[in-house]
Short mmCIF file of C-alpha atoms and ligand atoms in Angstrom, two decimals:
data_model
loop_
_atom_site.label_atom_id
_atom_site.label_comp_id
_atom_site.label_asym_id
_atom_site.label_seq_id
_atom_site.Cartn_x
_atom_site.Cartn_y
_atom_site.Cartn_z
CA MET A 1 80.70 214.93 69.94
CA SER A 2 82.30 213.54 66.78
CA PRO A 3 84.32 216.00 64.75
CA GLU A 4 82.73 217.74 61.80
CA ILE A 5 84.96 217.03 58.79
CA VAL A 6 85.10 219.31 55.77
CA VAL A 7 87.10 218.16 52.69
CA GLY A 8 87.68 220.67 49.93
CA ASP A 9 90.00 222.75 47.86
CA LEU A 10 91.98 225.60 49.37
CA PRO A 11 89.61 228.44 48.34
CA GLY A 12 86.68 226.53 49.81
CA LEU A 13 88.50 225.78 53.04
CA ARG A 14 89.58 229.39 53.37
CA GLY A 15 85.99 230.53 52.98
CA ARG A 16 84.78 228.03 55.60
CA LEU A 17 87.45 229.12 58.05
CA ALA A 18 86.64 232.79 57.55
CA ARG A 19 82.96 232.00 58.30
CA GLU A 20 83.92 230.16 61.44
CA PHE A 21 85.82 233.16 62.72
CA ASP A 22 83.03 235.49 61.72
CA ASP A 23 80.39 233.46 63.54
CA ALA A 24 82.62 233.17 66.60
CA ALA A 25 83.38 236.88 66.54
CA ARG A 26 79.72 237.89 66.42
CA ALA A 27 78.80 235.58 69.32
CA ALA A 28 81.87 236.41 71.44
CA ILE A 29 81.72 240.18 70.94
CA ALA A 30 78.02 240.23 71.75
CA ALA A 31 78.53 238.14 74.86
CA ARG A 32 81.92 239.33 76.19
CA GLY A 33 82.97 242.37 74.12
CA ARG A 34 85.83 240.62 72.37
CA LEU A 35 86.90 237.52 70.42
CA VAL A 36 89.93 235.66 71.80
CA VAL A 37 91.80 233.37 69.39
CA ALA A 38 95.06 231.37 69.34
CA LEU A 39 97.02 230.60 66.15
CA PRO A 40 99.50 228.02 64.90
CA GLY A 41 102.56 228.45 62.73
CA GLY A 42 103.57 226.21 59.82
CA SER A 43 101.76 225.44 56.65
CA VAL A 44 98.32 226.32 58.05
CA ALA A 45 99.50 229.84 58.73
CA GLU A 46 100.99 230.13 55.27
CA ALA A 47 97.90 228.82 53.54
CA PHE A 48 95.16 230.70 55.43
CA PHE A 49 96.37 233.85 57.13
CA ALA A 50 96.50 236.24 54.12
CA ALA A 51 92.91 235.31 53.23
CA LEU A 52 91.80 235.74 56.84
CA ALA A 53 93.32 239.26 56.88
CA GLU A 54 90.87 240.20 54.08
CA ALA A 55 87.83 238.51 55.63
CA PRO A 56 85.13 240.89 56.84
CA VAL A 57 85.59 240.00 60.54
CA ASP A 58 86.00 242.50 63.33
CA TRP A 59 89.71 241.89 63.92
CA SER A 60 90.08 245.11 65.87
CA SER A 61 87.99 243.55 68.64
CA THR A 62 90.00 240.32 68.52
CA ASP A 63 92.78 239.36 70.95
CA PHE A 64 95.43 237.24 69.26
CA PHE A 65 97.45 234.57 71.08
CA TRP A 66 99.55 231.68 69.78
CA ILE A 67 99.13 228.01 70.50
CA ASP A 68 102.92 227.70 70.31
CA GLU A 69 106.08 229.59 69.50
CA ARG A 70 109.61 228.66 68.51
CA ALA A 71 112.46 230.07 70.63
CA VAL A 72 113.57 232.62 68.05
CA PRO A 73 113.35 236.41 67.80
CA PRO A 74 110.19 237.89 66.35
CA GLY A 75 111.89 238.86 63.12
CA ASP A 76 113.26 235.37 62.47
CA PRO A 77 111.67 233.51 59.50
CA ASP A 78 110.80 230.68 61.95
CA SER A 79 108.80 232.92 64.31
CA ASN A 80 105.09 232.00 64.42
CA TYR A 81 104.30 235.51 65.59
CA GLY A 82 106.37 236.98 62.74
CA LEU A 83 104.52 234.94 60.15
CA ALA A 84 101.11 235.95 61.48
CA SER A 85 102.20 239.57 61.73
CA ARG A 86 103.29 239.69 58.09
CA LEU A 87 100.37 237.79 56.57
CA TRP A 88 97.45 238.80 58.79
CA LEU A 89 97.92 241.23 61.69
CA THR A 90 99.71 244.04 59.86
CA PRO A 91 97.57 243.88 56.67
CA ALA A 92 94.44 243.79 58.81
CA GLY A 93 95.60 246.70 60.95
CA VAL A 94 95.13 244.86 64.25
CA PRO A 95 95.93 247.28 67.18
CA ALA A 96 99.19 246.39 69.00
CA ALA A 97 97.36 246.03 72.34
CA ARG A 98 95.42 243.08 70.92
CA ILE A 99 98.52 241.14 69.98
CA HIS A 100 99.88 238.85 72.71
CA ARG A 101 102.99 237.16 71.31
CA MET A 102 104.84 234.55 73.28
CA ALA A 103 108.38 235.77 73.99
CA GLY A 104 110.31 233.00 72.23
CA ASP A 105 113.32 235.24 72.23
CA GLU A 106 113.47 235.36 76.08
CA ARG A 107 116.56 233.31 77.16
CA ASP A 108 114.78 232.03 80.28
CA LEU A 109 111.99 230.02 78.60
CA ALA A 110 110.42 229.09 81.94
CA LEU A 111 110.04 232.79 82.68
CA ALA A 112 108.62 233.41 79.25
CA ALA A 113 106.11 230.61 79.84
CA ARG A 114 105.02 232.17 83.18
CA ARG A 115 104.59 235.61 81.56
CA ALA A 116 102.65 234.15 78.64
CA SER A 117 100.43 232.20 81.12
CA GLU A 118 99.73 235.46 83.02
CA GLU A 119 98.94 237.42 79.90
CA LEU A 120 96.60 234.61 78.72
CA THR A 121 94.68 234.33 82.01
CA ALA A 122 94.40 238.13 82.26
CA VAL A 123 92.50 238.17 78.91
CA ALA A 124 90.84 234.73 78.71
CA GLY A 125 90.21 233.93 82.36
CA ASP A 126 91.72 231.57 84.87
CA PRO A 127 91.62 228.80 83.74
CA PRO A 128 91.65 230.31 80.27
CA ARG A 129 88.80 229.76 77.85
CA LEU A 130 89.66 230.78 74.30
CA ASP A 131 86.89 231.37 71.75
CA VAL A 132 88.72 229.76 68.81
CA VAL A 133 91.90 227.77 68.64
CA LEU A 134 93.26 227.04 65.18
CA VAL A 135 95.52 224.02 65.18
CA GLY A 136 97.88 222.55 62.56
CA VAL A 137 98.86 218.88 62.48
CA GLY A 138 102.29 217.27 62.57
CA GLU A 139 103.02 214.11 60.59
CA ASP A 140 103.57 212.36 63.95
CA GLY A 141 100.23 213.53 65.26
CA HIS A 142 101.60 216.49 67.29
CA VAL A 143 99.51 219.63 67.83
CA ALA A 144 100.97 222.95 68.92
CA SER A 145 104.31 221.91 70.44
CA ILE A 146 102.74 218.93 72.27
CA PHE A 147 104.56 215.97 70.84
CA PRO A 148 103.60 212.29 71.19
CA GLY A 149 104.73 210.81 74.51
CA ARG A 150 104.91 214.14 76.38
CA GLU A 151 103.56 214.43 79.87
CA VAL A 152 100.90 217.01 78.88
CA LEU A 153 99.01 214.06 77.38
CA THR A 154 98.60 212.12 80.64
CA PRO A 155 95.02 211.40 81.64
CA GLY A 156 95.27 213.87 84.46
CA ALA A 157 95.73 216.58 81.87
CA VAL A 158 92.22 216.06 80.48
CA GLY A 159 89.72 218.84 81.10
CA LEU A 160 90.32 222.30 82.43
CA PRO A 161 93.74 222.99 83.91
CA SER A 162 93.82 222.96 87.69
CA ALA A 163 95.03 225.98 89.66
CA HIS A 164 98.43 224.26 89.80
CA GLU A 165 98.89 223.74 86.06
CA ALA A 166 100.24 226.59 83.98
CA PRO A 167 98.45 227.11 80.68
CA VAL A 168 101.69 227.75 78.86
CA GLU A 169 104.73 225.55 79.23
CA ALA A 170 108.34 225.62 78.03
CA VAL A 171 109.53 222.79 75.79
CA TYR A 172 113.27 222.08 75.54
CA ASP A 173 113.51 218.94 73.44
CA ALA A 174 110.95 219.14 70.62
CA PRO A 175 111.69 216.54 67.94
CA LYS A 176 110.70 219.15 65.28
CA PRO A 177 113.29 221.93 65.00
CA PRO A 178 113.85 224.21 66.74
CA PRO A 179 113.88 222.05 69.95
CA ARG A 180 113.22 224.99 72.30
CA ARG A 181 109.66 226.19 72.21
CA LEU A 182 106.71 227.52 74.22
CA THR A 183 103.33 225.83 74.01
CA MET A 184 99.81 226.06 75.28
CA THR A 185 98.97 222.81 77.07
CA LEU A 186 96.38 220.30 75.87
CA PRO A 187 93.87 221.24 78.59
CA VAL A 188 93.84 224.89 77.33
CA LEU A 189 93.22 223.73 73.73
CA LEU A 190 90.47 221.39 74.95
CA ALA A 191 88.78 224.11 76.95
CA ALA A 192 88.28 226.36 73.87
CA ARG A 193 84.74 227.08 72.74
CA ARG A 194 85.71 226.06 69.16
CA VAL A 195 88.69 223.91 68.12
CA VAL A 196 89.49 223.98 64.41
CA VAL A 197 92.09 221.53 63.14
CA ALA A 198 93.45 222.12 59.63
CA ALA A 199 95.69 219.79 57.62
CA LEU A 200 96.94 220.12 54.09
CA GLY A 201 98.95 217.64 52.01
CA ARG A 202 99.47 213.90 51.72
CA ALA A 203 102.08 213.87 54.50
CA LYS A 204 99.34 214.52 57.07
CA ALA A 205 96.99 211.77 55.79
CA GLN A 206 98.07 208.96 58.11
CA ALA A 207 98.05 211.11 61.23
CA ILE A 208 94.52 212.29 60.33
CA ARG A 209 93.26 208.80 59.56
CA ASP A 210 94.68 207.37 62.79
CA ALA A 211 93.31 210.21 64.92
CA LEU A 212 89.83 209.81 63.48
CA HIS A 213 89.60 206.04 62.99
CA ALA A 214 92.18 204.13 65.06
CA SER A 215 90.67 203.55 68.47
CA ASP A 216 94.15 202.82 69.93
CA ALA A 217 95.73 206.05 68.66
CA VAL A 218 97.42 207.96 71.52
CA THR A 219 98.73 211.03 69.70
CA PRO A 220 97.94 214.50 70.93
CA LEU A 221 95.85 215.02 67.78
CA ALA A 222 93.80 211.84 68.54
CA HIS A 223 93.31 213.00 72.07
CA LEU A 224 92.28 216.49 71.01
CA LEU A 225 89.74 215.24 68.41
CA ARG A 226 88.28 212.67 70.80
CA THR A 227 87.94 215.02 73.71
CA ALA A 228 87.20 218.51 72.35
CA ARG A 229 83.53 219.45 72.48
CA ALA A 230 82.72 220.10 68.81
CA PRO A 231 85.87 220.15 66.77
CA LEU A 232 85.89 221.12 63.12
CA VAL A 233 88.45 219.47 60.84
CA LEU A 234 89.38 221.16 57.58
CA LEU A 235 91.19 218.90 55.13
CA ASP A 236 92.38 219.22 51.53
CA ARG A 237 91.89 216.13 49.40
CA ASP A 238 95.39 214.88 49.95
CA ALA A 239 95.15 215.06 53.76
CA ALA A 240 91.79 213.22 53.51
CA ASP A 241 93.24 210.61 51.16
CA LEU A 242 93.21 207.73 53.67
CA LEU A 243 89.82 208.41 55.18
CA PRO A 244 87.18 205.81 54.42
CA THR A 245 84.80 207.02 51.71
C1 6PG B 1 104.69 225.15 64.81
C2 6PG B 1 103.20 224.83 64.77
C3 6PG B 1 103.08 223.34 64.71
C4 6PG B 1 102.57 223.02 63.33
C5 6PG B 1 102.82 221.57 62.98
C6 6PG B 1 102.60 221.33 61.53
O1 6PG B 1 105.13 226.03 65.51
O2 6PG B 1 105.45 224.47 64.11
O3 6PG B 1 102.37 225.50 65.55
O4 6PG B 1 102.28 222.72 65.72
O5 6PG B 1 101.19 223.34 63.23
O6 6PG B 1 104.15 221.29 63.27
O7 6PG B 1 103.40 222.15 60.78
P1 6PG B 1 103.36 222.16 59.21
O8 6PG B 1 101.91 222.33 58.83
O9 6PG B 1 104.23 223.23 58.73
O10 6PG B 1 103.84 220.75 58.84
#
């Protein structure tokens, strides 16, 4: 299904995202007793998380995962978990048992990826099916820590992960610093009940335009938006600047 695109100012986009989480929470808690979400780092986290902390959503029944993590300790300013903890999870009083951070500070990243995969499948099923994944956008069209040209984008990766594919992988050579990271794979993002992509600022405009309108675009973002069931795209006016009117 083609993506639903919402262009607006930041307060409007924050309100829309809070409603998305609220709708998903009501449906998921009624059906399965909990909401399971995965979060990004970067500018989307900075712009939205404090507002989400105040939204009237049942965060105490929500399990929080991350779509990716940088290989840094949780207290490091670059930690995606640390950012979410400061802006959202601590202010909202989320119980510790609901917070499933990826151990970016583990020296053996392959081991950290295996543990994160196990924790994810224990909560979200095997293969995992998240209720909501919130995804930021790189200027090069990367999502999570899946960068253009990486093997997780091969056609075989489309659809649900097979029993042989781990849902979380270690990344050792990301072009965006830091190079060492952990990431959910594209099949896990694609399997989510709701994929929400958010992009803010003029620097993201070309990646957004290509992903939505260039039929030959092969970036992870293009693949995600083409293949996810009913993605929602939240854009400020600068990020939407190159879209046809
Ligand atoms: C991360 C993110 C990553 C991010 C994009 C965009 O760990 O860095 O999860 O995928 O969303 O790189 O980041 P900015 O919005 O900060 O440019």
